[in-house]
PDB file of C-alpha atoms in Angstrom:
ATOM      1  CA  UNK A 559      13.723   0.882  13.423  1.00 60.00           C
ATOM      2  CA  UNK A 560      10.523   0.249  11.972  1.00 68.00           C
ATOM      3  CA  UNK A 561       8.537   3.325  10.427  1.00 90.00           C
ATOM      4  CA  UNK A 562       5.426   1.636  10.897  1.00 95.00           C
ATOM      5  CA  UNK A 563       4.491  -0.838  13.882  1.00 95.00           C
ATOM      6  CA  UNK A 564       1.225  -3.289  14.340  1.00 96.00           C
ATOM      7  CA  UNK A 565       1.855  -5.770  16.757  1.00 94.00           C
ATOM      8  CA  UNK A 566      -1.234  -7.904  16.189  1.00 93.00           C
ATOM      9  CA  UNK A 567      -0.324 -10.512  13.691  1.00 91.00           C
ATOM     10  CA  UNK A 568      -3.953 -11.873  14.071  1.00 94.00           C
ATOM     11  CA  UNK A 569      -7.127 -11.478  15.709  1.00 95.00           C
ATOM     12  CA  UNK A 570     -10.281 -13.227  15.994  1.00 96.00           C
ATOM     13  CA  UNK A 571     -13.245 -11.293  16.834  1.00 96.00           C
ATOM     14  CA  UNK A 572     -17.165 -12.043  16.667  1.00 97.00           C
ATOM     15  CA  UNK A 573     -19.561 -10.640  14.348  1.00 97.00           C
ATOM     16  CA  UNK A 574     -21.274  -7.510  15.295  1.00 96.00           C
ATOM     17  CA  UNK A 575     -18.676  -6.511  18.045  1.00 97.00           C
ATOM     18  CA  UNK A 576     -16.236  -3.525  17.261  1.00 97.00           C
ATOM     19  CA  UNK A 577     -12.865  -4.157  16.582  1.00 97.00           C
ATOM     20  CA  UNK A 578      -9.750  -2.322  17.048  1.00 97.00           C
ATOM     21  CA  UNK A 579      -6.694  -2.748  14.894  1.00 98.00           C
ATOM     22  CA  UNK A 580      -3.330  -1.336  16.501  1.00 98.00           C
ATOM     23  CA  UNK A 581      -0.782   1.024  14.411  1.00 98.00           C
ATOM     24  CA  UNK A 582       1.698   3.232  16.586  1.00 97.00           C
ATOM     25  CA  UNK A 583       4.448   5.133  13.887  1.00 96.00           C
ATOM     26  CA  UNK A 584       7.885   6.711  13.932  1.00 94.00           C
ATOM     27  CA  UNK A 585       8.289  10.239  12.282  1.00 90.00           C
ATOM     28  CA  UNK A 586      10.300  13.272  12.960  1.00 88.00           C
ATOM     29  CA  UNK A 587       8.017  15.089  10.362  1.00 86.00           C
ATOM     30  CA  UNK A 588       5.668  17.515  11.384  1.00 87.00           C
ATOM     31  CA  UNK A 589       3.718  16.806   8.356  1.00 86.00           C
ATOM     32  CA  UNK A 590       2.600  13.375   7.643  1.00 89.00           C
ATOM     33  CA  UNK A 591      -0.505  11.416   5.963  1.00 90.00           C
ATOM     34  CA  UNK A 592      -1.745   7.993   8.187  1.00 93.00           C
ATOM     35  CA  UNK A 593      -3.737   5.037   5.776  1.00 93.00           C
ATOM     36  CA  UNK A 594      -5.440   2.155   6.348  1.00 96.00           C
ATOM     37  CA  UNK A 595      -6.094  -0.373   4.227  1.00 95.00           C
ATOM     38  CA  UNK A 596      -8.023  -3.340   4.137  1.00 97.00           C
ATOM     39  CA  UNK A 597      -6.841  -6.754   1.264  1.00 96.00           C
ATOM     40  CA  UNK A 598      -9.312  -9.465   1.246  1.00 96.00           C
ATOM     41  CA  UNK A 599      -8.522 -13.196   0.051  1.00 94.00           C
ATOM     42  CA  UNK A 600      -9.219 -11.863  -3.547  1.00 91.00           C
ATOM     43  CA  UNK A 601      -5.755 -10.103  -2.796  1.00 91.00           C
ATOM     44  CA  UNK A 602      -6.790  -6.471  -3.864  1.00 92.00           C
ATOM     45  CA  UNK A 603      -5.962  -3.522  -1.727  1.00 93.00           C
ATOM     46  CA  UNK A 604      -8.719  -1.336  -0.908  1.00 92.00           C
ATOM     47  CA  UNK A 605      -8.454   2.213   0.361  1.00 91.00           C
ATOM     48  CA  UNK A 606     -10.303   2.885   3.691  1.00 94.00           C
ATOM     49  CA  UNK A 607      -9.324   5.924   5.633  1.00 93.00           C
ATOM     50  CA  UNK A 608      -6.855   9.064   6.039  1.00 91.00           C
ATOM     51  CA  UNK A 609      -5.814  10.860   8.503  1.00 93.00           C
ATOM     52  CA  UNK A 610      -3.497  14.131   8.518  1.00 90.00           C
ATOM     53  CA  UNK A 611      -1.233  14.926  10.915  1.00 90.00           C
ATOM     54  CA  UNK A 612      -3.061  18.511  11.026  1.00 90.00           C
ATOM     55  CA  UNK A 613      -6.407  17.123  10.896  1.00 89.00           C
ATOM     56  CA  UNK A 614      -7.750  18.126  14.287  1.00 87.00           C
ATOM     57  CA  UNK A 615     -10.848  15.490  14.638  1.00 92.00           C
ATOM     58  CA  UNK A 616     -10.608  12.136  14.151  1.00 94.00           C
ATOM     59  CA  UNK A 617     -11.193  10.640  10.547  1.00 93.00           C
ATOM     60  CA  UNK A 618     -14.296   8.734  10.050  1.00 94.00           C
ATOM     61  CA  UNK A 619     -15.449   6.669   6.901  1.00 93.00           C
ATOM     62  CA  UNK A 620     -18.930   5.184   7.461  1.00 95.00           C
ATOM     63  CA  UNK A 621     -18.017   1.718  10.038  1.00 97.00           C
ATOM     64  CA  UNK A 622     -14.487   3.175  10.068  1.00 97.00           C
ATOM     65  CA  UNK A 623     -12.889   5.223  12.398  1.00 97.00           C
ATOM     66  CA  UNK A 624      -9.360   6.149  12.754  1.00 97.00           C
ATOM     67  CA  UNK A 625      -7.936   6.810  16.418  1.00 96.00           C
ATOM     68  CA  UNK A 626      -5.470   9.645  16.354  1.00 96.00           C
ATOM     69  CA  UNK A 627      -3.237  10.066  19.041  1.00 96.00           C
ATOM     70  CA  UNK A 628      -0.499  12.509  17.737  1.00 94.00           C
ATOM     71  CA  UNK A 629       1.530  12.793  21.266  1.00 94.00           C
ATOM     72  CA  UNK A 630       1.706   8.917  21.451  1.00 96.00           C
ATOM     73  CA  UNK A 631       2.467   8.508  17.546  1.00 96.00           C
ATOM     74  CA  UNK A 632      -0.742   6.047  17.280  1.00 97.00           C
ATOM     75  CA  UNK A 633      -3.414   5.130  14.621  1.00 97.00           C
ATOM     76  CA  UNK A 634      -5.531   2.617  15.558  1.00 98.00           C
ATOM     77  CA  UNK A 635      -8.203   2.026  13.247  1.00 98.00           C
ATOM     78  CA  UNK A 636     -11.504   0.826  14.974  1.00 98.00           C
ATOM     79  CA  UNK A 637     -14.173  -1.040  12.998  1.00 97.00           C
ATOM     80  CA  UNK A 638     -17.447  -0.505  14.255  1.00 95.00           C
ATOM     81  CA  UNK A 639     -20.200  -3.324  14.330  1.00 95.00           C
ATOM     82  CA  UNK A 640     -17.856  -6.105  12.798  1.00 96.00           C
ATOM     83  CA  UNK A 641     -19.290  -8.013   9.796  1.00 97.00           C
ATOM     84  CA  UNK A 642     -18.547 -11.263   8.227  1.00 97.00           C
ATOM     85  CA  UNK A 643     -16.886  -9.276   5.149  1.00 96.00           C
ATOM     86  CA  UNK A 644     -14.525  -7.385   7.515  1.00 97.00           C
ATOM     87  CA  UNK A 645     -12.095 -10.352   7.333  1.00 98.00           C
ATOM     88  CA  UNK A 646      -9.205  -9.354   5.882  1.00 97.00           C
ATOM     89  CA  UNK A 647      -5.674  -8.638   5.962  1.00 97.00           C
ATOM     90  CA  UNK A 648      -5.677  -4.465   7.101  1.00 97.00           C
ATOM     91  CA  UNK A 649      -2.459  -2.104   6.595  1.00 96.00           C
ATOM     92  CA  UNK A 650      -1.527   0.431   8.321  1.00 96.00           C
ATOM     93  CA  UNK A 651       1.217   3.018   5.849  1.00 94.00           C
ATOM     94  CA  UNK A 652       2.090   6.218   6.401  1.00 92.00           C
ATOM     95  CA  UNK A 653       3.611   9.201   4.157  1.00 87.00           C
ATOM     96  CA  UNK A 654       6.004  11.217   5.363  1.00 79.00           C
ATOM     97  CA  UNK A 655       6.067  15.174   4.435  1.00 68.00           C
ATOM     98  CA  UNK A 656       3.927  16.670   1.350  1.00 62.00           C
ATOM     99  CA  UNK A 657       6.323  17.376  -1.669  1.00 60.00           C
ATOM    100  CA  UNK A 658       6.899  13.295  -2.457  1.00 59.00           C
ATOM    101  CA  UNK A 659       4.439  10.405  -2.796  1.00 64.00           C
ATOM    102  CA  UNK A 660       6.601   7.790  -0.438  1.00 74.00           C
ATOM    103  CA  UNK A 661       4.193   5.820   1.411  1.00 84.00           C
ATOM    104  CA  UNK A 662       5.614   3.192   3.656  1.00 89.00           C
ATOM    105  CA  UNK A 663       3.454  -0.347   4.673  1.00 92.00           C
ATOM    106  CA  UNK A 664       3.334  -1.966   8.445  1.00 94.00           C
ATOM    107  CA  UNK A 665       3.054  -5.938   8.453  1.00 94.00           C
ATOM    108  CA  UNK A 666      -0.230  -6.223   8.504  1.00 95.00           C
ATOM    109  CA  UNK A 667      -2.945  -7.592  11.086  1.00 96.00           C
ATOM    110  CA  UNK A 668      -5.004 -10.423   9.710  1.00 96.00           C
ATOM    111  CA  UNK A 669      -8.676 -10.056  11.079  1.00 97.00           C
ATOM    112  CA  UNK A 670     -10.650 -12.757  11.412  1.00 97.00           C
ATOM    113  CA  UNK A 671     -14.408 -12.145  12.301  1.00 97.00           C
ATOM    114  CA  UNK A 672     -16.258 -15.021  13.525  1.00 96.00           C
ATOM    115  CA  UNK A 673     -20.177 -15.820  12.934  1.00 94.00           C
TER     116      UNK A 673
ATOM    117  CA  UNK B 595     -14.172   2.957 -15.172  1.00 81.00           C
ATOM    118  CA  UNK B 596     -11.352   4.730 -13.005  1.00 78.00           C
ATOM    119  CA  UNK B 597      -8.628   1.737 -12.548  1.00 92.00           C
ATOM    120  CA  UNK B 598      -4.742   0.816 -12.421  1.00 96.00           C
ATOM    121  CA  UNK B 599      -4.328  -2.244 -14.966  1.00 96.00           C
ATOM    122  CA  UNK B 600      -1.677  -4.453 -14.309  1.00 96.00           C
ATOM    123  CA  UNK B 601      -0.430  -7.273 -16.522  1.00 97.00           C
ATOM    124  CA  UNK B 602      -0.308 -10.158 -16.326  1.00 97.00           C
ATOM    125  CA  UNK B 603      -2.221 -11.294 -13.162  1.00 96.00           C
ATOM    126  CA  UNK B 604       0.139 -14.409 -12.824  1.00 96.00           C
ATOM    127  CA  UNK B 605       3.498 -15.629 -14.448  1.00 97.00           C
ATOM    128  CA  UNK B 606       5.769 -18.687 -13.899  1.00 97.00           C
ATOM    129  CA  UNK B 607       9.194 -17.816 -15.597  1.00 96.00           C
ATOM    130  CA  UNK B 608      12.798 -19.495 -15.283  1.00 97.00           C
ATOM    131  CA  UNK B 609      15.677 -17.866 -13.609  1.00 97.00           C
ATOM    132  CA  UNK B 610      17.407 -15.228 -15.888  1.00 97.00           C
ATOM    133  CA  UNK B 611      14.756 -14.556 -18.630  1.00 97.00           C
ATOM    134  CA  UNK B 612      13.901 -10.951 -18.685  1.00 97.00           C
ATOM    135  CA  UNK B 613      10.598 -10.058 -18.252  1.00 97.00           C
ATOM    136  CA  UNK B 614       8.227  -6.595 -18.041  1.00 98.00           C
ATOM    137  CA  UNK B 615       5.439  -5.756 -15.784  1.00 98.00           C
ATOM    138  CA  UNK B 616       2.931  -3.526 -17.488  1.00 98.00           C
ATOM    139  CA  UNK B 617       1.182  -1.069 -15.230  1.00 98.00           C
ATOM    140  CA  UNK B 618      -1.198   1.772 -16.677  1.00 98.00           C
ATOM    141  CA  UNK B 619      -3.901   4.027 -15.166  1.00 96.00           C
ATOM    142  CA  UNK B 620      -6.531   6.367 -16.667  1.00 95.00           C
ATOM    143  CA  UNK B 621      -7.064   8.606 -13.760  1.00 93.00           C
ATOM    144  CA  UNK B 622      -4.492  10.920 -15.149  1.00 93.00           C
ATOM    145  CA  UNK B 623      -2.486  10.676 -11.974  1.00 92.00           C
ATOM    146  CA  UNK B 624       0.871  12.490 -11.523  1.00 90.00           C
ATOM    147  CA  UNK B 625       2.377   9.453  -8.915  1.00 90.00           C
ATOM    148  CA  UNK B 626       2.352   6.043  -9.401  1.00 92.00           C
ATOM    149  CA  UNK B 627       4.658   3.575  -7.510  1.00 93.00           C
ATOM    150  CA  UNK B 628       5.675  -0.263  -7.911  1.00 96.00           C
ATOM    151  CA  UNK B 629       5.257  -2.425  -4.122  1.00 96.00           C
ATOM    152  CA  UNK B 630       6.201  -5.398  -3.430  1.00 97.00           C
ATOM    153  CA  UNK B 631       4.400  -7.977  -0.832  1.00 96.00           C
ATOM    154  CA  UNK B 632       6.018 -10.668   0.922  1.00 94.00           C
ATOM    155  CA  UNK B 633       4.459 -13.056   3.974  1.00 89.00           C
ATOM    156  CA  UNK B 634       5.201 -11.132   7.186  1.00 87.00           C
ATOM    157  CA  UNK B 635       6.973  -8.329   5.401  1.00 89.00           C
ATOM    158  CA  UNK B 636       3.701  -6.154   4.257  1.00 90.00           C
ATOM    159  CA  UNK B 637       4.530  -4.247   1.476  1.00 93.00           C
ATOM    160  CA  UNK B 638       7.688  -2.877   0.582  1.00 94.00           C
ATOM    161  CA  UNK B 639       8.583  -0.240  -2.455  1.00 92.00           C
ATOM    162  CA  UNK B 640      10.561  -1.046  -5.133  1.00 96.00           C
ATOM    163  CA  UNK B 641      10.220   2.131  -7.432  1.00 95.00           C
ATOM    164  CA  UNK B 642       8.337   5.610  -7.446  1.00 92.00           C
ATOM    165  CA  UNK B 643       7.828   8.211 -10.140  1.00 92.00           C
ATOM    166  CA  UNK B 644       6.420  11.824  -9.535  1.00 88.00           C
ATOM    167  CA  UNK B 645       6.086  12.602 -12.977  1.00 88.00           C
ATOM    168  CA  UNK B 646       6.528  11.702 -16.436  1.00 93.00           C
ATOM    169  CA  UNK B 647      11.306  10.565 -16.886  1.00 92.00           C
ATOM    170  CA  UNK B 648      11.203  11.266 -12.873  1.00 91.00           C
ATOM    171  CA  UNK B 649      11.742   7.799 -11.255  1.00 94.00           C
ATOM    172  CA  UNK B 650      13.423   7.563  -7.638  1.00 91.00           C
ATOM    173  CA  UNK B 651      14.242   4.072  -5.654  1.00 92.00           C
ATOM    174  CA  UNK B 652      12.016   3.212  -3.085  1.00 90.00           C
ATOM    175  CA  UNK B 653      13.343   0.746  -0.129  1.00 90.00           C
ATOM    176  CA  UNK B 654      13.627  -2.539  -1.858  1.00 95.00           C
ATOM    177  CA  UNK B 655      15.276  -1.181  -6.121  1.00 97.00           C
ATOM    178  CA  UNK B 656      17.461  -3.970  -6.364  1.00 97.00           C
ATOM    179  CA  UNK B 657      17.109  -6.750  -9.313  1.00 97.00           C
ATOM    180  CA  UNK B 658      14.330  -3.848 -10.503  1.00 98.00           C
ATOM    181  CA  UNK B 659      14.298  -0.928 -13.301  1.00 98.00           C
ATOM    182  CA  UNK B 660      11.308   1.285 -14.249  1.00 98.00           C
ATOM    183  CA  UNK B 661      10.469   3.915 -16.994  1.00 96.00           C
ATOM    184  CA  UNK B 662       7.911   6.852 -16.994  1.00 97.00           C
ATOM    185  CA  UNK B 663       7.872   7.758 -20.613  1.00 97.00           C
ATOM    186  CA  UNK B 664       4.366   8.507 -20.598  1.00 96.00           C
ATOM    187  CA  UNK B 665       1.883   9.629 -17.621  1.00 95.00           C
ATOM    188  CA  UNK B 666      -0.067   6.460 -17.447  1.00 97.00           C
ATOM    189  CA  UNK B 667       1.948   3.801 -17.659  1.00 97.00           C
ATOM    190  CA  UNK B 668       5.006   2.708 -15.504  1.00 98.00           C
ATOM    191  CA  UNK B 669       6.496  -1.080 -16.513  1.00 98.00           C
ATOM    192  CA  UNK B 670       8.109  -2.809 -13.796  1.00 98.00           C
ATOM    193  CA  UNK B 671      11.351  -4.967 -16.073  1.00 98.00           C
ATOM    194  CA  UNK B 672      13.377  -7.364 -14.218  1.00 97.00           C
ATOM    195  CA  UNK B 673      16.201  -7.914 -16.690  1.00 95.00           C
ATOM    196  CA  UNK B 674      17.458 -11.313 -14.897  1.00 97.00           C
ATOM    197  CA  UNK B 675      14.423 -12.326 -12.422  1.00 97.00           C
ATOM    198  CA  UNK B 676      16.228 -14.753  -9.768  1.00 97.00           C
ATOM    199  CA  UNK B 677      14.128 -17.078  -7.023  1.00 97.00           C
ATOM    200  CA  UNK B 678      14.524 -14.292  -4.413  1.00 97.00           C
ATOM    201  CA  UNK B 679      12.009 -12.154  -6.891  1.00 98.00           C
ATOM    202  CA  UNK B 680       8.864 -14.659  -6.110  1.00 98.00           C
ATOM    203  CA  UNK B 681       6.373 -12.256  -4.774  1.00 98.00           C
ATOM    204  CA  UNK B 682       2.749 -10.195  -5.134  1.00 97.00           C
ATOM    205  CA  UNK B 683       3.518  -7.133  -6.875  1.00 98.00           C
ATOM    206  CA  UNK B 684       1.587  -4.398  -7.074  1.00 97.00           C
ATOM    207  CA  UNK B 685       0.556  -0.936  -8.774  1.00 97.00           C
ATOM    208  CA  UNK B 686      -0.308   1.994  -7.378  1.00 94.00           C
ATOM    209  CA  UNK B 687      -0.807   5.558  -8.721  1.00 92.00           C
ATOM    210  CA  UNK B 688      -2.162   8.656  -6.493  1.00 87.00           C
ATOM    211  CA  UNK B 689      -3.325  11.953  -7.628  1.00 83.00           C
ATOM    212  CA  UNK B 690      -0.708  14.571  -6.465  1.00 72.00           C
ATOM    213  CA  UNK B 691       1.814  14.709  -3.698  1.00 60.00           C
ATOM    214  CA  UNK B 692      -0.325  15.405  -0.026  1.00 61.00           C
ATOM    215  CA  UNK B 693      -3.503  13.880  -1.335  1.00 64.00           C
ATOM    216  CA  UNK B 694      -5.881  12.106   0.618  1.00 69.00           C
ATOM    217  CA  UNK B 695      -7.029   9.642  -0.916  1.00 69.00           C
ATOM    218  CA  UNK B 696      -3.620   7.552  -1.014  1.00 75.00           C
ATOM    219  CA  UNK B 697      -2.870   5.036  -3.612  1.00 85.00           C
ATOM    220  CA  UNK B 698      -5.172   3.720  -6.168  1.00 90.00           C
ATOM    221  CA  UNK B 699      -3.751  -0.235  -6.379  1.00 93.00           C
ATOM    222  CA  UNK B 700      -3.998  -2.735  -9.614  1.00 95.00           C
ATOM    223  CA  UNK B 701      -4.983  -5.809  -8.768  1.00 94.00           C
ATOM    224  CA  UNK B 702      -1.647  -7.512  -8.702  1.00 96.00           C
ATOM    225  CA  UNK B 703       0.679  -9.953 -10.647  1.00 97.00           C
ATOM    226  CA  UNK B 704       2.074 -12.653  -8.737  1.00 96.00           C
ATOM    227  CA  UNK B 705       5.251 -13.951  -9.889  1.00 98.00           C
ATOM    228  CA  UNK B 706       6.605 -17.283  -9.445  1.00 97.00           C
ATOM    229  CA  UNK B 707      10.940 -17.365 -10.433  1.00 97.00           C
ATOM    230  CA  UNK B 708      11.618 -20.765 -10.678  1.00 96.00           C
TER     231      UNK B 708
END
């Protein structure tokens, strides 16, 4: 079974509207770390948001916010007030307990914002 | 400038010649990892290391070895690269174990095993 689920492949959304990018994950850890992260067509992967499974409130990085749902096992992340430059590939990973530094990748959504 | 420095960026090499990855980072970081990245596979671990001579598999170790003689640097050697090795391989080293800032990533060598 897959660790790490997003079930959009693709999406094409216009500029300026909020996007929200789906991650649901399997764990039977009570501790656990939830990533996103965004590669452009220049191919580098760029850290943009964690989430612990303690953390209480929702993470939020500046146009990025990450939807926790612990009961449902979901991450979404949700781009707020899409620009042109949000078009990327995004990755949802997650790591699994605190003692090791195992991170484990979803598929990837491609995002495609349009003008 | 904080960074993970992989080399080379691209290489085109025949089946069977061994060949090294370089990977170093001057962030002083404990972890660093190798990944793989396929089309419609996202990114898949080949090799971790929590410290300096500690190295563990990761999901995909096959056709792969790794060293951690020093803190910063982790070389990724295929000793007989076959076709099934074509892929975007990248770096990644993170602070400690638990941190939140994930993985710092070099910006990738793509190899092409002809």
């Amino acid at each position: 079974a897959q660790k790490i689920t997003q079930t959009q492949p693709g999406m094409f959304v216009q500029e300026k509207e909020a996007v929200t990018l789906d991650c649901t994950y399997d764990t039977s850890d009570q501790s656990y770390g939830l990533f996103w992260y965004k590669q452009p067509s220049s191919g580098e992967m760029i850290f943009l948001i964690y989430q612990g499974s303690y953390d209480e409130q929702n993470a939020t990085e500046g146009r990025y916010s990450l939807n926790f749902q612990k009961a449902r096992k979901s991450a979404n992340l949700v781009i707020s007030a899409s620009q042109l430059g949000d078009s990327a590939m995004y990755f949802c990973a997650m790591r699994e307990g605190e003692r090791d530094d195992k991170i484990i990748f979803g598929k990837g959504t491609r995002l495609h914002i349009l003008p | 400038e904080a960074q993970v420095t992989q080399n080379p960026r691209y290489l085109i090499t025949v089946t069977g010649k061994k060949l090294t990855v370089t990977c170093s980072q001057n962030m002083n970081h404990e972890y660093m990892s190798w990944y793989r990245q396929d089309p419609g596979l996202g990114l898949r671990q080949i090799y971790y290391s929590m410290n300096v001579e500690v190295t563990d598999k990761g999901d995909v170790p096959e056709g792969y070895k790794v060293s951690r003689k020093e803190k910063r640097n982790f070389p990724l050697i295929l000793e007989s690269p076959s076709p099934n090795q074509t892929s975007l391989y990248f770096c990644a080293s993170s602070l400690s174990a638990g941190s939140n800032y994930g993985y710092t990533f070099g910006s990738g060598t793509r190899l092409t095993v002809v």
